[in-house]
Short mmCIF file of C-alpha atoms in Angstrom, two decimals:
data_model
loop_
_atom_site.label_atom_id
_atom_site.label_comp_id
_atom_site.label_asym_id
_atom_site.label_seq_id
_atom_site.Cartn_x
_atom_site.Cartn_y
_atom_site.Cartn_z
CA UNK A 109 123.91 86.13 93.39
CA UNK A 110 121.23 87.98 91.52
CA UNK A 111 121.57 91.42 93.08
CA UNK A 112 119.47 93.26 90.54
CA UNK A 113 116.47 91.04 91.27
CA UNK A 114 116.52 91.87 94.97
CA UNK A 115 117.39 95.54 94.46
CA UNK A 116 114.43 95.98 92.10
CA UNK A 117 112.19 94.13 94.56
CA UNK A 118 113.12 96.58 97.35
CA UNK A 119 112.07 99.39 95.01
CA UNK A 120 108.69 97.74 94.42
CA UNK A 121 108.21 97.32 98.18
CA UNK A 122 109.09 101.00 98.73
CA UNK A 123 106.53 102.22 96.22
CA UNK A 124 103.95 99.87 97.73
CA UNK A 125 104.60 101.44 101.13
CA UNK A 126 104.30 104.93 99.67
CA UNK A 127 100.90 103.95 98.23
CA UNK A 128 99.78 102.62 101.65
CA UNK A 129 100.72 105.88 103.35
CA UNK A 130 99.10 108.08 100.68
CA UNK A 131 95.95 105.93 100.80
CA UNK A 132 95.79 106.41 104.57
CA UNK A 133 96.19 110.19 104.11
CA UNK A 134 93.36 110.24 101.57
CA UNK A 135 91.12 108.10 103.78
CA UNK A 136 91.53 110.65 106.58
CA UNK A 137 91.29 113.79 104.44
CA UNK A 138 87.95 114.67 106.07
CA UNK A 139 88.98 114.03 109.66
CA UNK A 140 89.46 117.34 111.51
CA UNK A 141 92.93 117.74 112.98
CA UNK A 142 94.37 114.83 110.98
CA UNK A 143 98.07 115.19 110.13
CA UNK A 144 99.38 113.64 106.93
CA UNK A 145 102.23 111.16 106.92
CA UNK A 146 105.03 110.53 104.45
CA UNK A 147 107.21 107.45 104.03
CA UNK A 148 110.91 108.17 103.57
CA UNK A 149 113.53 105.93 102.02
CA UNK A 150 117.28 105.66 101.86
CA UNK A 151 119.80 103.60 99.90
CA UNK A 152 121.28 100.44 101.38
CA UNK A 153 124.68 98.93 100.76
CA UNK A 154 126.53 98.89 97.48
CA UNK A 155 123.76 98.77 94.86
CA UNK A 156 121.50 96.68 97.09
CA UNK A 157 118.41 98.84 96.64
CA UNK A 158 116.41 100.91 99.07
CA UNK A 159 114.88 100.60 102.52
CA UNK A 160 112.22 102.47 104.45
CA UNK A 161 113.72 104.88 106.98
CA UNK A 162 110.38 105.47 108.62
CA UNK A 163 107.06 107.20 108.36
CA UNK A 164 107.07 110.88 109.22
CA UNK A 165 104.03 112.71 110.41
CA UNK A 166 103.88 116.30 109.19
CA UNK A 167 102.33 118.71 111.65
CA UNK A 168 101.78 121.70 109.39
CA UNK A 169 98.77 123.77 110.37
CA UNK A 170 95.57 122.79 108.58
CA UNK A 171 93.06 125.39 107.41
CA UNK A 172 90.53 126.53 109.99
CA UNK A 173 86.97 126.15 108.81
CA UNK A 174 83.72 127.31 110.36
CA UNK A 175 81.84 124.22 111.42
CA UNK A 176 78.76 125.28 113.37
CA UNK A 177 79.05 122.50 115.93
CA UNK A 178 78.03 123.77 119.40
CA UNK A 179 81.31 122.68 121.05
CA UNK A 180 83.79 122.73 118.17
CA UNK A 181 87.17 124.31 118.90
CA UNK A 182 90.23 124.60 116.66
CA UNK A 183 93.84 125.33 117.59
CA UNK A 184 95.55 128.08 115.62
CA UNK A 185 99.22 127.42 116.33
CA UNK A 186 101.11 124.63 118.06
CA UNK A 187 99.79 122.29 120.72
CA UNK A 188 97.22 119.60 121.38
CA UNK A 189 94.04 119.15 123.35
CA UNK A 190 94.74 116.86 126.30
CA UNK A 191 92.21 114.02 126.49
CA UNK A 192 91.49 111.35 129.10
CA UNK A 193 89.69 108.04 128.99
CA UNK A 194 89.74 105.32 131.66
CA UNK A 195 92.75 106.93 133.30
CA UNK A 196 94.75 107.02 130.06
CA UNK A 197 95.96 110.16 128.31
CA UNK A 198 95.92 111.04 124.63
CA UNK A 199 96.45 114.17 122.57
CA UNK A 200 94.61 115.48 119.53
CA UNK A 201 94.08 118.56 117.39
CA UNK A 202 90.59 117.37 116.48
CA UNK A 203 88.42 119.75 118.47
CA UNK A 204 85.08 118.23 117.50
CA UNK A 205 83.41 117.60 120.87
CA UNK A 206 79.88 116.80 122.04
CA UNK A 207 78.46 117.25 125.50
CA UNK A 208 78.00 113.95 127.31
CA UNK A 209 75.24 113.35 129.85
CA UNK A 210 77.66 114.01 132.73
CA UNK A 211 78.50 117.45 131.33
CA UNK A 212 81.98 116.59 130.07
CA UNK A 213 83.01 117.34 126.49
CA UNK A 214 83.87 114.16 124.64
CA UNK A 215 84.98 113.32 121.15
CA UNK A 216 83.39 110.64 118.95
CA UNK A 217 85.47 107.87 120.57
CA UNK A 218 84.50 108.86 124.11
CA UNK A 219 87.75 110.65 125.01
CA UNK A 220 87.08 113.43 127.49
CA UNK A 221 88.54 116.94 127.23
CA UNK A 222 90.52 117.37 130.45
CA UNK A 223 89.39 119.97 132.95
CA UNK A 224 86.02 121.07 131.55
CA UNK A 225 82.55 120.16 132.76
CA UNK A 226 79.50 122.03 131.44
CA UNK A 227 76.68 122.26 134.01
CA UNK A 228 73.23 121.02 133.01
CA UNK A 229 71.62 124.47 133.37
CA UNK A 230 73.88 126.14 130.78
CA UNK A 231 71.95 127.56 127.83
CA UNK A 232 75.00 128.39 125.69
CA UNK A 233 78.73 127.86 125.80
CA UNK A 234 81.49 130.13 124.53
CA UNK A 235 85.25 129.60 124.35
CA UNK A 236 87.48 132.66 124.17
CA UNK A 237 90.70 132.69 122.13
CA UNK A 238 92.70 132.29 125.36
CA UNK A 239 90.79 129.09 126.19
CA UNK A 240 88.50 130.46 128.89
CA UNK A 241 85.15 128.65 128.77
CA UNK A 242 82.10 130.61 129.83
CA UNK A 243 78.43 129.66 129.88
CA UNK A 244 75.18 131.55 129.65
CA UNK A 245 72.63 130.75 132.32
CA UNK A 246 68.91 131.39 132.36
CA UNK A 247 68.21 135.06 133.18
CA UNK A 248 71.14 136.42 131.15
CA UNK A 249 73.85 135.50 133.66
CA UNK A 250 77.37 134.49 132.56
CA UNK A 251 79.80 132.28 134.41
CA UNK A 252 83.32 131.14 133.69
CA UNK A 253 83.64 127.39 134.25
CA UNK A 254 87.28 126.70 133.40
CA UNK A 255 90.03 127.11 130.88
CA UNK A 256 91.09 124.77 128.10
CA UNK A 257 94.83 124.27 128.35
CA UNK A 258 96.96 122.91 125.55
CA UNK A 259 99.71 120.32 125.72
CA UNK A 260 102.99 121.16 123.99
CA UNK A 261 105.67 118.62 123.10
CA UNK A 262 109.34 119.29 122.44
CA UNK A 263 109.23 116.88 119.49
CA UNK A 264 105.62 116.38 118.29
CA UNK A 265 106.79 114.44 115.22
CA UNK A 266 107.85 111.64 117.55
CA UNK A 267 104.41 111.14 119.08
CA UNK A 268 102.84 107.73 118.50
CA UNK A 269 99.71 107.70 116.35
CA UNK A 270 96.94 105.72 118.07
CA UNK A 271 93.99 106.74 115.93
CA UNK A 272 93.21 108.83 112.90
CA UNK A 273 93.95 112.14 114.66
CA UNK A 274 94.90 110.86 118.09
CA UNK A 275 98.38 110.60 119.57
CA UNK A 276 100.02 109.11 122.63
CA UNK A 277 103.04 110.61 124.38
CA UNK A 278 106.38 108.86 123.93
CA UNK A 279 109.76 109.21 125.58
CA UNK A 280 111.22 110.57 122.33
CA UNK A 281 108.53 113.26 122.07
CA UNK A 282 109.29 114.47 125.60
CA UNK A 283 106.89 115.07 128.46
CA UNK A 284 103.96 117.34 127.63
CA UNK A 285 104.06 120.85 129.03
CA UNK A 286 100.74 122.51 129.67
CA UNK A 287 100.29 126.01 128.33
CA UNK A 288 97.43 128.47 128.31
CA UNK A 289 96.38 129.73 124.90
CA UNK A 290 96.31 133.39 123.94
CA UNK A 291 99.89 134.52 124.62
CA UNK A 292 101.64 136.92 122.26
CA UNK A 293 103.38 134.16 120.27
CA UNK A 294 101.45 131.20 121.61
CA UNK A 295 98.56 129.26 120.13
CA UNK A 296 95.05 130.63 120.03
CA UNK A 297 91.74 128.85 120.14
CA UNK A 298 88.98 129.46 117.62
CA UNK A 299 85.50 128.56 118.82
CA UNK A 300 82.96 127.24 116.32
CA UNK A 301 85.78 126.26 113.96
CA UNK A 302 87.54 123.01 113.11
CA UNK A 303 91.03 122.48 111.71
CA UNK A 304 90.87 120.63 108.42
CA UNK A 305 93.25 117.74 107.73
CA UNK A 306 96.48 119.03 106.13
CA UNK A 307 96.02 116.60 103.22
CA UNK A 308 95.97 118.02 99.71
CA UNK A 309 93.91 115.72 97.47
CA UNK A 310 95.75 116.92 94.34
CA UNK A 311 99.18 116.26 95.85
CA UNK A 312 98.00 112.84 97.05
CA UNK A 313 96.74 111.93 93.56
CA UNK A 314 100.05 113.03 92.03
CA UNK A 315 101.95 110.96 94.59
CA UNK A 316 99.82 107.91 93.68
CA UNK A 317 100.57 108.33 89.96
CA UNK A 318 104.29 108.78 90.58
CA UNK A 319 104.40 105.72 92.88
CA UNK A 320 102.54 103.63 90.30
CA UNK A 321 104.99 104.51 87.54
CA UNK A 322 108.00 103.93 89.77
CA UNK A 323 106.52 100.57 90.79
CA UNK A 324 106.21 99.59 87.12
CA UNK A 325 109.80 100.65 86.41
CA UNK A 326 111.06 98.48 89.27
CA UNK A 327 108.88 95.58 88.07
CA UNK A 328 110.65 95.89 84.69
CA UNK A 329 113.95 95.65 86.56
CA UNK A 330 112.77 92.42 88.22
CA UNK A 331 111.74 91.06 84.79
CA UNK A 332 115.10 91.92 83.22
CA UNK A 333 117.02 90.30 86.08
CA UNK A 334 114.85 87.20 85.83
CA UNK A 335 115.25 87.01 82.04
CA UNK A 336 119.05 87.20 82.35
CA UNK A 337 118.99 84.44 84.93
CA UNK A 338 116.86 82.30 82.59
CA UNK A 339 119.30 82.82 79.71
CA UNK A 340 122.24 82.00 81.97
CA UNK A 341 120.52 78.81 83.11
CA UNK A 342 120.03 77.73 79.48
CA UNK A 343 123.69 78.24 78.57
CA UNK A 344 124.37 74.54 78.85
CA UNK A 345 121.94 73.02 76.38
CA UNK A 346 123.91 69.81 75.98
CA UNK B 986 141.76 85.09 76.42
CA UNK B 987 139.64 83.23 73.93
CA UNK B 988 136.17 84.08 72.65
CA UNK B 989 134.34 82.15 75.34
CA UNK B 990 136.17 83.99 78.14
CA UNK B 991 135.56 87.33 76.42
CA UNK B 992 131.85 86.62 76.12
CA UNK B 993 131.67 85.42 79.72
CA UNK B 994 133.27 88.74 80.80
CA UNK B 995 130.77 90.63 78.63
CA UNK B 996 127.85 88.78 80.28
CA UNK B 997 129.30 89.56 83.69
CA UNK B 998 129.62 93.22 82.74
CA UNK B 999 126.00 93.34 81.55
CA UNK B 1000 124.91 91.80 84.85
CA UNK B 1001 126.77 94.49 86.82
CA UNK B 1002 125.20 97.23 84.69
CA UNK B 1003 121.78 95.80 85.51
CA UNK B 1004 122.64 95.63 89.24
CA UNK B 1005 123.55 99.32 89.19
CA UNK B 1006 120.49 100.44 87.20
CA UNK B 1007 118.08 98.32 89.28
CA UNK B 1008 119.43 99.81 92.50
CA UNK B 1009 119.25 103.34 91.05
CA UNK B 1010 115.62 102.76 90.04
CA UNK B 1011 114.82 101.41 93.51
CA UNK B 1012 116.17 104.66 94.99
CA UNK B 1013 114.15 107.03 92.81
CA UNK B 1014 112.26 108.09 95.97
CA UNK B 1015 115.24 108.27 98.35
CA UNK B 1016 115.89 111.88 99.33
CA UNK B 1017 119.43 113.07 98.55
CA UNK B 1018 120.36 109.82 96.77
CA UNK B 1019 123.18 110.04 94.21
CA UNK B 1020 122.92 107.58 91.36
CA UNK B 1021 125.74 105.22 90.55
CA UNK B 1022 127.16 105.14 87.05
CA UNK B 1023 128.43 101.87 85.57
CA UNK B 1024 131.27 102.46 83.12
CA UNK B 1025 132.41 99.56 80.96
CA UNK B 1026 135.96 99.56 79.65
CA UNK B 1027 137.68 97.02 77.41
CA UNK B 1028 140.68 95.52 79.17
CA UNK B 1029 142.91 92.64 78.21
CA UNK B 1030 140.63 90.46 80.33
CA UNK B 1031 137.57 91.53 78.33
CA UNK B 1032 134.90 94.01 79.38
CA UNK B 1033 135.24 95.27 82.93
CA UNK B 1034 132.75 97.54 84.71
CA UNK B 1035 133.72 100.16 87.26
CA UNK B 1036 131.08 102.09 89.20
CA UNK B 1037 131.29 105.75 90.10
CA UNK B 1038 129.03 108.23 91.86
CA UNK B 1039 127.07 110.78 89.81
CA UNK B 1040 127.59 113.91 91.93
CA UNK B 1041 125.16 116.14 90.11
CA UNK B 1042 122.66 117.83 92.39
CA UNK B 1043 119.13 116.43 92.37
CA UNK B 1044 116.13 118.74 92.08
CA UNK B 1045 115.12 120.63 95.23
CA UNK B 1046 111.57 119.92 96.30
CA UNK B 1047 109.74 122.44 98.45
CA UNK B 1048 108.30 120.87 101.59
CA UNK B 1049 107.73 123.98 103.69
CA UNK B 1050 109.11 122.32 106.85
CA UNK B 1051 111.70 124.54 108.51
CA UNK B 1052 114.00 121.65 109.40
CA UNK B 1053 114.02 120.04 105.97
CA UNK B 1054 117.45 121.28 104.89
CA UNK B 1055 119.25 121.10 101.58
CA UNK B 1056 122.86 122.27 101.19
CA UNK B 1057 123.55 124.01 97.89
CA UNK B 1058 127.08 124.04 96.48
CA UNK B 1059 128.52 121.95 99.30
CA UNK B 1060 127.39 119.96 102.27
CA UNK B 1061 126.21 120.13 105.84
CA UNK B 1062 127.47 117.80 108.55
CA UNK B 1063 125.76 115.28 110.79
CA UNK B 1064 127.01 113.02 113.56
CA UNK B 1065 125.81 109.44 113.33
CA UNK B 1066 124.90 107.41 116.45
CA UNK B 1067 128.40 105.87 116.50
CA UNK B 1068 129.96 109.33 116.71
CA UNK B 1069 131.31 109.60 113.16
CA UNK B 1070 130.89 112.93 111.35
CA UNK B 1071 129.31 112.51 107.92
CA UNK B 1072 128.90 115.10 105.15
CA UNK B 1073 125.35 115.13 103.84
CA UNK B 1074 123.62 117.10 101.09
CA UNK B 1075 120.10 117.09 102.36
CA UNK B 1076 118.05 115.57 105.19
CA UNK B 1077 114.79 115.96 107.08
CA UNK B 1078 115.53 116.87 110.64
CA UNK B 1079 113.11 116.98 113.51
CA UNK B 1080 113.50 118.01 117.11
CA UNK B 1081 114.08 115.30 119.66
CA UNK B 1082 113.13 115.62 123.31
CA UNK B 1083 116.44 117.36 124.12
CA UNK B 1084 115.99 120.00 121.40
CA UNK B 1085 118.65 118.52 119.10
CA UNK B 1086 117.83 118.23 115.40
CA UNK B 1087 117.94 114.58 114.38
CA UNK B 1088 117.29 113.04 110.96
CA UNK B 1089 115.51 109.79 110.17
CA UNK B 1090 118.66 107.75 110.53
CA UNK B 1091 119.17 109.09 114.04
CA UNK B 1092 122.00 111.42 112.98
CA UNK B 1093 122.26 114.79 114.71
CA UNK B 1094 122.88 118.06 112.84
CA UNK B 1095 126.18 119.73 113.69
CA UNK B 1096 126.58 123.44 114.25
CA UNK B 1097 129.53 125.61 115.12
CA UNK B 1098 128.93 125.01 118.84
CA UNK B 1099 128.41 121.25 118.65
CA UNK B 1100 124.95 119.78 118.17
CA UNK B 1101 122.43 122.32 116.93
CA UNK B 1102 119.71 122.83 119.52
CA UNK B 1103 116.60 124.55 118.27
CA UNK B 1104 113.03 125.24 119.21
CA UNK B 1105 109.86 124.44 117.29
CA UNK B 1106 109.47 128.09 116.26
CA UNK B 1107 113.06 128.51 115.06
CA UNK B 1108 114.05 129.65 111.56
CA UNK B 1109 117.09 128.85 109.43
CA UNK B 1110 118.48 131.38 106.94
CA UNK B 1111 120.60 130.78 103.83
CA UNK B 1112 123.86 131.18 105.77
CA UNK B 1113 122.73 128.49 108.18
CA UNK B 1114 122.02 130.78 111.14
CA UNK B 1115 119.35 129.27 113.41
CA UNK B 1116 117.26 131.94 115.11
CA UNK B 1117 114.38 131.87 117.54
CA UNK B 1118 112.47 135.14 117.55
CA UNK B 1119 115.60 137.10 116.59
CA UNK B 1120 117.95 135.38 119.06
CA UNK B 1121 120.77 133.49 117.37
CA UNK B 1122 120.83 129.93 118.70
CA UNK B 1123 123.61 128.49 116.55
CA UNK B 1124 124.94 128.36 113.03
CA UNK B 1125 124.84 125.16 110.99
CA UNK B 1126 128.31 123.95 110.04
CA UNK B 1127 128.63 124.08 106.25
CA UNK B 1128 131.44 123.27 103.87
CA UNK B 1129 133.19 126.40 102.47
CA UNK B 1130 131.06 128.23 99.91
CA UNK B 1131 127.92 126.26 100.69
CA UNK B 1132 124.57 127.76 101.54
CA UNK B 1133 121.53 126.07 102.96
CA UNK B 1134 117.89 126.08 101.90
CA UNK B 1135 115.37 125.63 104.68
CA UNK B 1136 112.06 124.07 103.69
CA UNK B 1137 113.56 122.11 100.82
CA UNK B 1138 114.65 118.51 100.35
CA UNK B 1139 117.01 117.45 97.61
CA UNK B 1140 115.37 114.67 95.67
CA UNK B 1141 117.17 111.66 94.24
CA UNK B 1142 119.12 112.54 91.06
CA UNK B 1143 117.90 109.33 89.40
CA UNK B 1144 116.30 109.82 86.00
CA UNK B 1145 113.85 106.90 85.74
CA UNK B 1146 113.66 106.98 81.95
CA UNK B 1147 117.44 106.87 81.57
CA UNK B 1148 117.67 103.99 84.05
CA UNK B 1149 114.95 102.06 82.19
CA UNK B 1150 116.93 102.46 78.97
CA UNK B 1151 120.03 101.17 80.79
CA UNK B 1152 118.07 98.16 82.09
CA UNK B 1153 117.01 97.29 78.52
CA UNK B 1154 120.49 97.93 77.10
CA UNK B 1155 122.09 95.71 79.76
CA UNK B 1156 119.57 92.96 79.05
CA UNK B 1157 120.21 93.10 75.29
CA UNK B 1158 123.98 93.21 75.76
CA UNK B 1159 123.68 90.11 77.92
CA UNK B 1160 121.64 88.35 75.21
CA UNK B 1161 124.10 89.35 72.47
CA UNK B 1162 127.04 87.99 74.48
CA UNK B 1163 125.12 84.79 75.19
CA UNK B 1164 124.25 84.32 71.46
CA UNK B 1165 127.86 84.90 70.48
CA UNK B 1166 129.04 82.48 73.13
CA UNK B 1167 126.56 79.88 71.84
CA UNK B 1168 127.82 80.43 68.26
CA UNK B 1169 131.46 79.98 69.31
CA UNK B 1170 130.47 76.86 71.22
CA UNK B 1171 128.64 75.48 68.19
CA UNK B 1172 131.61 76.11 65.90
CA UNK B 1173 133.90 74.31 68.30
CA UNK B 1174 131.47 71.41 68.61
CA UNK B 1175 131.58 71.13 64.79
CA UNK B 1176 135.39 71.27 64.84
CA UNK B 1177 135.60 68.56 67.46
CA UNK B 1178 132.87 66.20 66.19
CA UNK B 1179 133.08 66.58 62.39
CA UNK B 1180 136.88 66.52 62.19
CA UNK B 1181 136.79 63.34 64.23
CA UNK B 1182 134.19 61.85 61.86
CA UNK B 1183 136.36 62.47 58.72
CA UNK B 1184 139.23 60.68 60.37
CA UNK B 1185 137.31 57.56 61.25
#
């Protein structure tokens, strides 16, 4: 049995997977509300190499950035916007919405922000830090039209990723609980802002370099194991 | 033991050294991994290799996640899905739907009151006390004298350069043993064939 050959090959596969995950992080570095992922590995058996334990999503807060979009909202703190489309539910921290013709606020993929409908005669929209949505009407009148509520999960890291910043509930993540923003310790909403992806380009580049070098080192291990096998096969030259 | 057996044992030993180094290299990115050391000793049956665990602590990497925990000067304890309690140096825990802290292998963190149950806003101090807004929830069970760093992961203690050198050394040792074996074989072939030729 040529253990070293297979052990080194598992190392190459691990670094390949790290590169895939880092590449995905980089590709989404400009998506508001995107959360970076990291592949984690653990040893297997007695000198049998390594195996992927899973891909973790890291929900650290991204920086809030003024965006200027008329319906952009960012979450400062925990929680997700609850979205609906065709009777299905999804959760996101990407608060980049546009007003659809029916008055609902939708994201670029057509997911609708639950519970809010902006009437056609509104001249301006404002969202307070506690999620209350108010509109300006012609003649200087204001009206409150609803409140954006956030979904909280007991274990957000166990949500299933179904898009670049979009998640579906899972049994492991727990059922979502709906909270209002603006409590003393709770999340707050920031209107006219977007949460940047929590991807650091510099860290991603460093991770790529490290993965490349580790890949090469494991490839050398494969070569050495193969070379030994070749020598062993030539022992009997006749 | 004759020369051929000795060289065969030496080749076997070199192969084991490569197995160990290749697996160490493969685990350069495994958090908390402890490298194996292959030690060759000369016995009456030729070279024999025994493996041991290098228990030196790996570097701590800051991750900033509260539930990434690294025990310093000892270990923390987890319960695996089969119910066995395992000592562990470092792991990334996350909350599951019941509030328990579970690592990527599905092992739950143990505290002094059983499984540690936390909240997403909880903090962990160096003595292992888990607090939520000042209220003590539990204390992580630690081995005597150990402290815990929250927001850090212990990286693998594999030194890639050292392992690469070991890979090369094992390969060369294998080649040397093979060359010697071939030389012994050739001498014996001469003995057998040429002595026979003189006689005839």
